[in-house]
Structures are given as structure tokens and as C-alpha cells.
XYZ file of N, CA, C and O in Angstrom:
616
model
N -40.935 -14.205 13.123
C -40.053 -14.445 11.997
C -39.458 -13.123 11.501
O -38.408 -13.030 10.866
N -40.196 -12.189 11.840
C -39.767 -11.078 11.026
C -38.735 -9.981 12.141
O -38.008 -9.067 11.752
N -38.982 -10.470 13.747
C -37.850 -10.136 13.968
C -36.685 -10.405 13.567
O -35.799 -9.656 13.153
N -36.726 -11.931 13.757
C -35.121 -12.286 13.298
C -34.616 -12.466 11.927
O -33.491 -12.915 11.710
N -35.294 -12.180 11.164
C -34.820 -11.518 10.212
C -34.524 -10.093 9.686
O -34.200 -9.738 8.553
N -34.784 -9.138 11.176
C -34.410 -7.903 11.601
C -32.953 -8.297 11.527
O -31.999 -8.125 10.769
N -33.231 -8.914 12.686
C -31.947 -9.138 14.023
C -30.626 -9.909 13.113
O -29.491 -9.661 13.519
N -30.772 -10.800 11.941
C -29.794 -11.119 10.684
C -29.164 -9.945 10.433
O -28.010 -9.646 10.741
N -30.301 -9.025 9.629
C -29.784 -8.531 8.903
C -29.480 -7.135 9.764
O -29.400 -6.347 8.822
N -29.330 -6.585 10.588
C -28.852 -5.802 11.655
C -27.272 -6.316 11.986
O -26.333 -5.553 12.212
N -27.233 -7.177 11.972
C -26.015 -8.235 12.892
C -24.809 -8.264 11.666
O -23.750 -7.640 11.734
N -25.167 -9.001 10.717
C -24.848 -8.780 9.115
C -24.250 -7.418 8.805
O -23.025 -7.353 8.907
N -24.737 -6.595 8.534
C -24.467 -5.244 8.622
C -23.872 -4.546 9.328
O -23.475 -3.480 8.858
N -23.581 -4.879 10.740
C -23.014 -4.254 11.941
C -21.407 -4.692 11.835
O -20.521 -3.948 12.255
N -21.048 -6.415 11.020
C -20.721 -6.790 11.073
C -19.658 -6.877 9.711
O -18.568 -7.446 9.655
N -20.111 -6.391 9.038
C -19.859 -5.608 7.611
C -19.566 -4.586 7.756
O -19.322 -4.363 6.571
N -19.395 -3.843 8.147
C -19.221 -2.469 8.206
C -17.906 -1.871 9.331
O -17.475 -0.718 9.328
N -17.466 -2.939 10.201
C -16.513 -2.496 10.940
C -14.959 -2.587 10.277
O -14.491 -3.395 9.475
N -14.494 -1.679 10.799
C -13.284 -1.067 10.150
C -11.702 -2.593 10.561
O -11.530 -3.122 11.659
N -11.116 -2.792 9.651
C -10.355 -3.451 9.487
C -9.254 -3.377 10.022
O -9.599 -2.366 10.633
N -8.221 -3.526 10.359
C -7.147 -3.389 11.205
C -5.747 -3.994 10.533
O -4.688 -3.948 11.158
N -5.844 -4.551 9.235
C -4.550 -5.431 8.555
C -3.536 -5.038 8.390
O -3.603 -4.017 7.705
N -2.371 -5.338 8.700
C -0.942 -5.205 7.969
C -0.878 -5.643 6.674
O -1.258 -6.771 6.359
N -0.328 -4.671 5.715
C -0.214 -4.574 4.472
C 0.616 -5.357 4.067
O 1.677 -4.737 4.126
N 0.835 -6.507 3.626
C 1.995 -7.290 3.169
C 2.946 -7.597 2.079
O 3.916 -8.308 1.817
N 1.873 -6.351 1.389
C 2.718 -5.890 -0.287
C 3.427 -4.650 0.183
O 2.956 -3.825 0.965
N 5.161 -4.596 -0.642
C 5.239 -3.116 -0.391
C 4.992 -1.995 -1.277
O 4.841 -2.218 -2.478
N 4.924 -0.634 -0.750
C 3.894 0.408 -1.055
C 4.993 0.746 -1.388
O 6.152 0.527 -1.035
N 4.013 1.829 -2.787
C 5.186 2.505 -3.862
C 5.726 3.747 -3.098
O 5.286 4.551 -2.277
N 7.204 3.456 -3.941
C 8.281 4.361 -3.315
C 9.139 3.707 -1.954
O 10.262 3.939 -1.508
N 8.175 2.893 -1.585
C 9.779 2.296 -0.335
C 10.826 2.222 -0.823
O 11.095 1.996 -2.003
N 11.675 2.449 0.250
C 13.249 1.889 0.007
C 13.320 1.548 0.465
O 12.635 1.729 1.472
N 14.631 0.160 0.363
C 15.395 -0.633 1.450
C 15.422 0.174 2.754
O 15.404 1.395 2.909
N 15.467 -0.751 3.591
C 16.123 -0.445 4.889
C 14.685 -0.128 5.987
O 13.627 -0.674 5.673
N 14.712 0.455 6.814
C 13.629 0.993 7.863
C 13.037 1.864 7.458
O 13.614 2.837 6.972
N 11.882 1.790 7.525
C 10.573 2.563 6.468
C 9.144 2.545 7.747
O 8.647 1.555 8.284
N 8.873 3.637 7.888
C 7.587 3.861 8.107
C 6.262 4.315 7.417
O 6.114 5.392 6.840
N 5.266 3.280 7.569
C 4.445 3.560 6.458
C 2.736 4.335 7.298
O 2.155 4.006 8.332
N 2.520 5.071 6.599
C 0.740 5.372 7.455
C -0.088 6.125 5.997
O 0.069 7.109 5.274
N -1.048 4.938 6.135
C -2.256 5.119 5.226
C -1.620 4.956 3.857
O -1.703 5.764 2.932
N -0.968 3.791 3.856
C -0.209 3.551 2.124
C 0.326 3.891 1.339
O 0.396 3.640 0.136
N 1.362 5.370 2.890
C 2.632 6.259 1.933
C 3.414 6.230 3.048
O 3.045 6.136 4.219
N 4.707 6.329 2.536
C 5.635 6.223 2.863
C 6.045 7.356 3.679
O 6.630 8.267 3.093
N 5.843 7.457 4.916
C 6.392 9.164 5.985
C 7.633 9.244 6.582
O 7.993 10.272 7.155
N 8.388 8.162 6.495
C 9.413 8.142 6.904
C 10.763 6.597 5.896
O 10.475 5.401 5.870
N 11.655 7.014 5.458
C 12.769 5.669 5.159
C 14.052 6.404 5.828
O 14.226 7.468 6.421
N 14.798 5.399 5.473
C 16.411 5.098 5.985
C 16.987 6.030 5.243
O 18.208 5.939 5.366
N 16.476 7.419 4.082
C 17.223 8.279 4.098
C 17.352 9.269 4.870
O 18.375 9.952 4.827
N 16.272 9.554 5.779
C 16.064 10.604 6.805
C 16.424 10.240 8.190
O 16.406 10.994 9.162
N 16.652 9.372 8.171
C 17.160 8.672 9.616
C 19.092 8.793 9.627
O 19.926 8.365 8.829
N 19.248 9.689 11.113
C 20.570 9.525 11.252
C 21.403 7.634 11.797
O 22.315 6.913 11.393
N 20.420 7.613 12.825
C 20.788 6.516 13.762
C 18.794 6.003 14.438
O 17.697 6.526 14.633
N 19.462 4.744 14.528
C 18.083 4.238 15.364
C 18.625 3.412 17.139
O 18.923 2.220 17.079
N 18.672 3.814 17.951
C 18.821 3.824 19.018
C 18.208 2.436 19.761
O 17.588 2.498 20.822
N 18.394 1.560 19.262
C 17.994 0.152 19.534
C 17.244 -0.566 21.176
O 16.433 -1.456 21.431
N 18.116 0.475 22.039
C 18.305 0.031 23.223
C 17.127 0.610 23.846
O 16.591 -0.013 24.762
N 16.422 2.285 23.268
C 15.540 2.815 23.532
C 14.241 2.846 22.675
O 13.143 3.305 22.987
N 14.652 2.217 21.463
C 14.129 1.988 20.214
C 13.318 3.628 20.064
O 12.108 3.802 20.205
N 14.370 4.749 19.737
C 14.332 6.270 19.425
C 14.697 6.089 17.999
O 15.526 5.276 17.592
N 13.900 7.048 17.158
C 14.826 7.380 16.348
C 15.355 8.728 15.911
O 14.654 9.695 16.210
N 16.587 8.968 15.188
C 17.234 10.525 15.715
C 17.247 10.628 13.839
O 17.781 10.010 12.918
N 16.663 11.362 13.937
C 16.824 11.792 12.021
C 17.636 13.157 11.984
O 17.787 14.097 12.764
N 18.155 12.780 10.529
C 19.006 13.925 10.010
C 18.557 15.521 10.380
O 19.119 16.242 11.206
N 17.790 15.749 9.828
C 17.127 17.285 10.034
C 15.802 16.816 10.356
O 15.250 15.745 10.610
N 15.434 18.342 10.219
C 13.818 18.508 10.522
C 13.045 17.432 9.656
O 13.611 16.990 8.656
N 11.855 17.017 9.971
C 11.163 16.476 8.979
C 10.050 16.182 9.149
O 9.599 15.754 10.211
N 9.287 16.408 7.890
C 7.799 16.848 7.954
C 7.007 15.185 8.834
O 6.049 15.441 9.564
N 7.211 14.417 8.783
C 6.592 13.097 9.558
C 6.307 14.309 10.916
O 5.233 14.910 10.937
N 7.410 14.583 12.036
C 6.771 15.086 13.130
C 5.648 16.273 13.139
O 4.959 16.593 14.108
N 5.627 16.834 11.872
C 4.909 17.774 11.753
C 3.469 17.077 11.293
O 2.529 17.211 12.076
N 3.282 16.434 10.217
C 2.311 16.264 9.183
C 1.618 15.093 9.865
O 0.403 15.124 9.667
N 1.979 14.193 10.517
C 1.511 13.635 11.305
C 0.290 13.574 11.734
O -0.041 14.380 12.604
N -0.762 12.527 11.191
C -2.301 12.398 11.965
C -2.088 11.291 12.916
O -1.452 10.239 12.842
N -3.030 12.006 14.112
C -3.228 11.529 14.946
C -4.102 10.671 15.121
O -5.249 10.966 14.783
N -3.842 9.389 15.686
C -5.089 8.450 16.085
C -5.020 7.358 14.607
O -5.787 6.402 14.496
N -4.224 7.625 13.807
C -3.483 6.711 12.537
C -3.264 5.486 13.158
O -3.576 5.445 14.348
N -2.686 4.210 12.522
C -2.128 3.114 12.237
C -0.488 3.499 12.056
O -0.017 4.623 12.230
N -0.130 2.919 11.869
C 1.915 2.866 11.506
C 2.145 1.704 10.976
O 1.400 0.802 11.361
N 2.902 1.455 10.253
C 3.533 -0.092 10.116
C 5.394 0.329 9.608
O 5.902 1.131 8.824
N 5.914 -0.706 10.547
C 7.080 -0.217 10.106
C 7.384 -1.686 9.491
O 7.121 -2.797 9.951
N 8.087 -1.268 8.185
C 9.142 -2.286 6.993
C 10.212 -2.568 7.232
O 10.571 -1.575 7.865
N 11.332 -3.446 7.185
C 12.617 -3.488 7.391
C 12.777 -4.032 5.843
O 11.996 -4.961 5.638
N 13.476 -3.740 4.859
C 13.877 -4.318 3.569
C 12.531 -4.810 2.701
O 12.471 -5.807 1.983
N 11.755 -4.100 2.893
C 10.688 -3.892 2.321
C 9.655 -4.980 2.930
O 8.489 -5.080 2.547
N 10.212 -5.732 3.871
C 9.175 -6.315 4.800
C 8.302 -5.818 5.494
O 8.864 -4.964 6.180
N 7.037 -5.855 5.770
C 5.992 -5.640 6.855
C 6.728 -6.439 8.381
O 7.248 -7.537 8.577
N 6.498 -5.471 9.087
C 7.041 -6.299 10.339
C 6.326 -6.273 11.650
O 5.985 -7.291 12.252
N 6.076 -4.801 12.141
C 4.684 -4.468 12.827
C 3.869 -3.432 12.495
O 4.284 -2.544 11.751
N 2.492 -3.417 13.055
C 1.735 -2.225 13.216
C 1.641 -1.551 14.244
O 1.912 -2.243 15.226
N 1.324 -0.281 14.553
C 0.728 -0.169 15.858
C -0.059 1.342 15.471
O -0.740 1.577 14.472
N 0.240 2.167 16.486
C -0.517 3.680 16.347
C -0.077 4.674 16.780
O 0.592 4.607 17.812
N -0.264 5.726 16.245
C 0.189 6.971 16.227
C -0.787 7.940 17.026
O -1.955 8.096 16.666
N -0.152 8.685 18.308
C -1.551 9.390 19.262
C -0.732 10.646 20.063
O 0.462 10.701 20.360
N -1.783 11.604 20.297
C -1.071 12.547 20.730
C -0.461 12.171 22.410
O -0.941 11.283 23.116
N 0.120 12.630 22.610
C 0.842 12.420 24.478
C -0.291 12.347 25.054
O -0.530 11.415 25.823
N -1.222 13.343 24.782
C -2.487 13.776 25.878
C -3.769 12.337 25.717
O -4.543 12.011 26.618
N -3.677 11.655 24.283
C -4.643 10.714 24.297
C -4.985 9.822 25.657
O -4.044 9.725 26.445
N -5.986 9.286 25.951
C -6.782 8.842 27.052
C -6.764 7.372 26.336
O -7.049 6.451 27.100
N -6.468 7.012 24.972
C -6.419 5.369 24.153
C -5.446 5.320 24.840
O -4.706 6.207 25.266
N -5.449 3.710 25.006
C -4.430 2.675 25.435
C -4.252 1.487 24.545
O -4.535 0.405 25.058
N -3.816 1.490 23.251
C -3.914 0.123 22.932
C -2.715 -0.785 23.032
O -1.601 -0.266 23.108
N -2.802 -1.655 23.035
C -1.577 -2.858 23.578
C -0.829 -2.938 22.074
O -1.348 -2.791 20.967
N 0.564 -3.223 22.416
C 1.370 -2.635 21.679
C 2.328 -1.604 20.827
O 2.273 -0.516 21.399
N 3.045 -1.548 19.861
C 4.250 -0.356 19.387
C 2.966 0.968 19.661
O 1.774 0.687 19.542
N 3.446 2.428 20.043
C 2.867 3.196 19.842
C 3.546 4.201 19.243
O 4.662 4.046 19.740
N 3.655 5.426 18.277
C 4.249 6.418 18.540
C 3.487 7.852 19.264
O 2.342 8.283 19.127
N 4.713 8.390 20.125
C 3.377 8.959 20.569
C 4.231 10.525 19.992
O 5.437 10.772 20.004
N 3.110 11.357 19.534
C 3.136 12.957 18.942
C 3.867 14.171 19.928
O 3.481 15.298 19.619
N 4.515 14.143 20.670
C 4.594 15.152 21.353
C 5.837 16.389 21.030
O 7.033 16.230 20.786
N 4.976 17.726 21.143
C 5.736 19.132 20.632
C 7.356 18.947 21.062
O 8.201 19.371 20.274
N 7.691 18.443 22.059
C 9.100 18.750 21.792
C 10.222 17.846 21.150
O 11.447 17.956 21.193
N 9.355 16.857 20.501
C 10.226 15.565 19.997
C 10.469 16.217 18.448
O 10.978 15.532 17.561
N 9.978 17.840 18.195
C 9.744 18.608 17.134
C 11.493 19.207 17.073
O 12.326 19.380 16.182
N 11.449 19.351 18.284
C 13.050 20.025 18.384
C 14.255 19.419 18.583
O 15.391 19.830 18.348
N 13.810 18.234 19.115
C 14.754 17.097 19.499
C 14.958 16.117 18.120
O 15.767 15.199 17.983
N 14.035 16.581 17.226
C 14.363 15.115 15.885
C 14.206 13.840 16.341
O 14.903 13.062 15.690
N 13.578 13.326 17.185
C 13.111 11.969 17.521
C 11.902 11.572 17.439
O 10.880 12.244 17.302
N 12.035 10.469 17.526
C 10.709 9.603 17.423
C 11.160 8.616 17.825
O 11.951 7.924 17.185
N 10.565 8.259 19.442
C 10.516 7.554 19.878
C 9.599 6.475 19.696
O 8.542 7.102 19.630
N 9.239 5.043 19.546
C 8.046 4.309 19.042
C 7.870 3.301 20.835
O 8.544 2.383 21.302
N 7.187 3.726 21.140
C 7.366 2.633 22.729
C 6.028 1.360 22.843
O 5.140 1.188 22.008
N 6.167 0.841 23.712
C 5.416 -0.817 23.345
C 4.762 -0.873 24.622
O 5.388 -1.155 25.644
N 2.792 -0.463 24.608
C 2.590 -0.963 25.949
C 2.483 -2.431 25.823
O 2.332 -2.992 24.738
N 2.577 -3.124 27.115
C 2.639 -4.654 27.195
C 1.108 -4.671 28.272
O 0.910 -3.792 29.111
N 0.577 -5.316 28.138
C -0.687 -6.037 28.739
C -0.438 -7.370 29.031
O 0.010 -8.244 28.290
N -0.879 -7.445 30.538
C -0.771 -8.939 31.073
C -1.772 -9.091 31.648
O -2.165 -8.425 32.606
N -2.496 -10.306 30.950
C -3.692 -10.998 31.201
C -3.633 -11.446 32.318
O -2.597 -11.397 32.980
N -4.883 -12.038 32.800
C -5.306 -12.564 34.007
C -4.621 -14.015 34.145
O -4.813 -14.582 35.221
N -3.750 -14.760 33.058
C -2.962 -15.463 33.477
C -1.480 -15.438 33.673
O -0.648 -16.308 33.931
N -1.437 -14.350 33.498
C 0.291 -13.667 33.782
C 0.885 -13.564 32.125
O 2.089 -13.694 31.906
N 0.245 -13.403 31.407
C 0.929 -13.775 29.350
C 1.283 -12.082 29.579
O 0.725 -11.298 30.347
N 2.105 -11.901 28.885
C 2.104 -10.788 28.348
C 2.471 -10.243 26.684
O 3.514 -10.646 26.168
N 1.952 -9.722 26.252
C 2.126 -9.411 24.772
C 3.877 -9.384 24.402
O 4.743 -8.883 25.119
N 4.030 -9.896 23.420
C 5.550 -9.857 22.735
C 5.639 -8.745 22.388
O 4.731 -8.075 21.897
N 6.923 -8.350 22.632
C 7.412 -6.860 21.782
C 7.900 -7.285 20.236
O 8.784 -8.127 20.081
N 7.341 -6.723 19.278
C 7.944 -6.885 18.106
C 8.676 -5.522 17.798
O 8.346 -5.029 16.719
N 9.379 -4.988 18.355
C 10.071 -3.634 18.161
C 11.565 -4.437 17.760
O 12.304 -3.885 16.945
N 11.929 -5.637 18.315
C 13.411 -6.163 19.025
C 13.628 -7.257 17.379
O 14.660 -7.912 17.233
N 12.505 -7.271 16.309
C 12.686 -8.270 15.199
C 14.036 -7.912 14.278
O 14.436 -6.851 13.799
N 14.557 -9.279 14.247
C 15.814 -9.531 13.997
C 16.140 -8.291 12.376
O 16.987 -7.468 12.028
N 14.716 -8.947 11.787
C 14.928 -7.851 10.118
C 14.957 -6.228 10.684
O 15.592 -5.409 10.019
N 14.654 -6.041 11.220
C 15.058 -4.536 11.440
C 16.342 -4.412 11.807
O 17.058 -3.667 11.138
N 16.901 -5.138 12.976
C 18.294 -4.655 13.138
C 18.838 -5.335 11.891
O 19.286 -4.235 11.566
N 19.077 -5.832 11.260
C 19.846 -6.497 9.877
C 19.661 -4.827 8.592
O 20.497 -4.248 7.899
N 18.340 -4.623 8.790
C 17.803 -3.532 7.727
C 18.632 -2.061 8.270
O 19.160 -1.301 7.458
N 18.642 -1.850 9.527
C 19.450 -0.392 10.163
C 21.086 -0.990 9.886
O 21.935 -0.322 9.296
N 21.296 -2.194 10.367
C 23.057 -2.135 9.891
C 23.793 -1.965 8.250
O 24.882 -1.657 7.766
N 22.258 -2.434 7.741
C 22.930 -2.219 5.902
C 23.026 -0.672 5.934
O 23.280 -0.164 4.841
N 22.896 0.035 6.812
C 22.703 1.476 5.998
C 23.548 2.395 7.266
O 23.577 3.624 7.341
N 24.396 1.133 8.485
C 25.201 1.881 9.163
C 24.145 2.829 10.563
O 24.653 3.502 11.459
N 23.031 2.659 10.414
C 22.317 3.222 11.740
C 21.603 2.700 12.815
O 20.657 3.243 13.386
N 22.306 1.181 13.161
C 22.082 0.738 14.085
C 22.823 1.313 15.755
O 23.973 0.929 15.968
N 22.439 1.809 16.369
C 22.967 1.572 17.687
C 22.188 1.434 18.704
O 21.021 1.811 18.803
N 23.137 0.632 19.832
C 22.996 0.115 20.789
C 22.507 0.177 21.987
O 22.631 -0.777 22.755
């Protein structure tokens, strides 16, 4: 008896204690309209620092320098907003990371420092019955959210 009431309360606890993974569905203070990147419940990137968003490569080319490519933690969450919507999550990792997780990634690398981009790319995983994960990069509220502000392209 007194194992398994180890083995409860071990299990309980193990089970309690693991880290959460949610998209935030309230928006976080200081968003603005339009395309917004959010990590750890601030705002690192909106649609004022963004020149153009490159749809076709899903890049994005910002005005000047800006501290997101710099300040940037690695191995983070992301969620990007379109009009103050939640739309996806994914993660933020250096080029060199050895993680693979399925879905949006951004990935950190030194020369996207000089180039002003940020590229966000989508691994896809296909199961043992041929499924493969949806891209949510292509959701309709984002391109609607980049044309109110003129930085959609193609």
C-alpha cells in the first residue's frame, strides 16, 4: 500500500510540475495593430519596425537595426498576433541547435544581424500515415493585418 501511494504521489507531482506550452489569447500590453511578435509576454517586435513582410518566403525585412535580432533568447517560445489576434506559436533557436520541433521556427543566426531579417520557417513532420502538420504561417489574419499597414508582399 505504501508503495503506491509512493508511486500517486510521485506521478502527481511529476505531473504537476511540467512546464506548459499555451498560446496566450489575451493581448499583451503595448501591442499594436497589425503583425506583432510576442516572447515571454512582451512585445519584441510590431508593424512599426517592419519595412515589408515577404509572404512568399515568409522573411521579414525591418526598417533599421533592431534590438529583437540582438536581445533575443534562445530556446524561447514566439507567438505571432495579427490585429491583436494570437495566431501561432512556435520557437526561437540558434542555427547551430540540434532541437527539432515541428512547426514555425525562428532561427538566430549572426548574419540575419546585417541583413535586417527574420526569417520564421515551418518544419513539417509526416507521420507514419503520410499527415503532415499544417503551416499556420499562410493565416488569412496576417496577410489582412500586413496590408492595413501597406507591408504585405508577395
Amino acid at each position: 500500500m505504501k508503495t503506491i501511494k509512493l508511486f500517486l504521489f510521485l506521478s502527481i507531482f511529476l505531473l504537476m510540475s511540467c512546464e506548459k506550452n499555451e498560446i496566450k489569447l489575451e493581448p499583451v500590453d503595448g501591442m499594436t495593430e497589425g503583425f506583432c511578435i510576442v516572447v515571454n509576454d512582451e512585445v519584441v517586435l510590431n508593424h512599426t519596425a517592419i519595412d515589408y513582410y515577404d509572404f512568399s518566403e515568409h522573411t521579414i525585412y525591418l526598417k533599421d537595426a533592431d534590438s529583437f535580432l540582438e536581445d533575443t533568447i534562445w530556446s524561447e517560445t514566439f507567438t505571432v498576433y495579427a490585429n491583436m489576434d494570437s495566431i501561432y506559436s512556435g520557437y526561437i533557436l540558434s542555427s547551430v541547435s540540434s532541437f527539432l520541433p515541428e512547426g514555425p521556427v525562428i532561427r538566430t543566426d549572426p548574419w540575419l544581424r546585417e541583413n535586417n531579417t527574420i526569417p520564421i520557417g515551418c518544419i513539417f513532420i509526416t507521420d507514419a500515415s503520410g499527415n503532415t502538420n499544417i503551416d499556420p504561417r499562410g493565416d488569412e489574419k496576417i496577410i489582412k493585418a500586413l496590408r492595413k499597414y501597406n507591408q504585405f508582399h508577395e
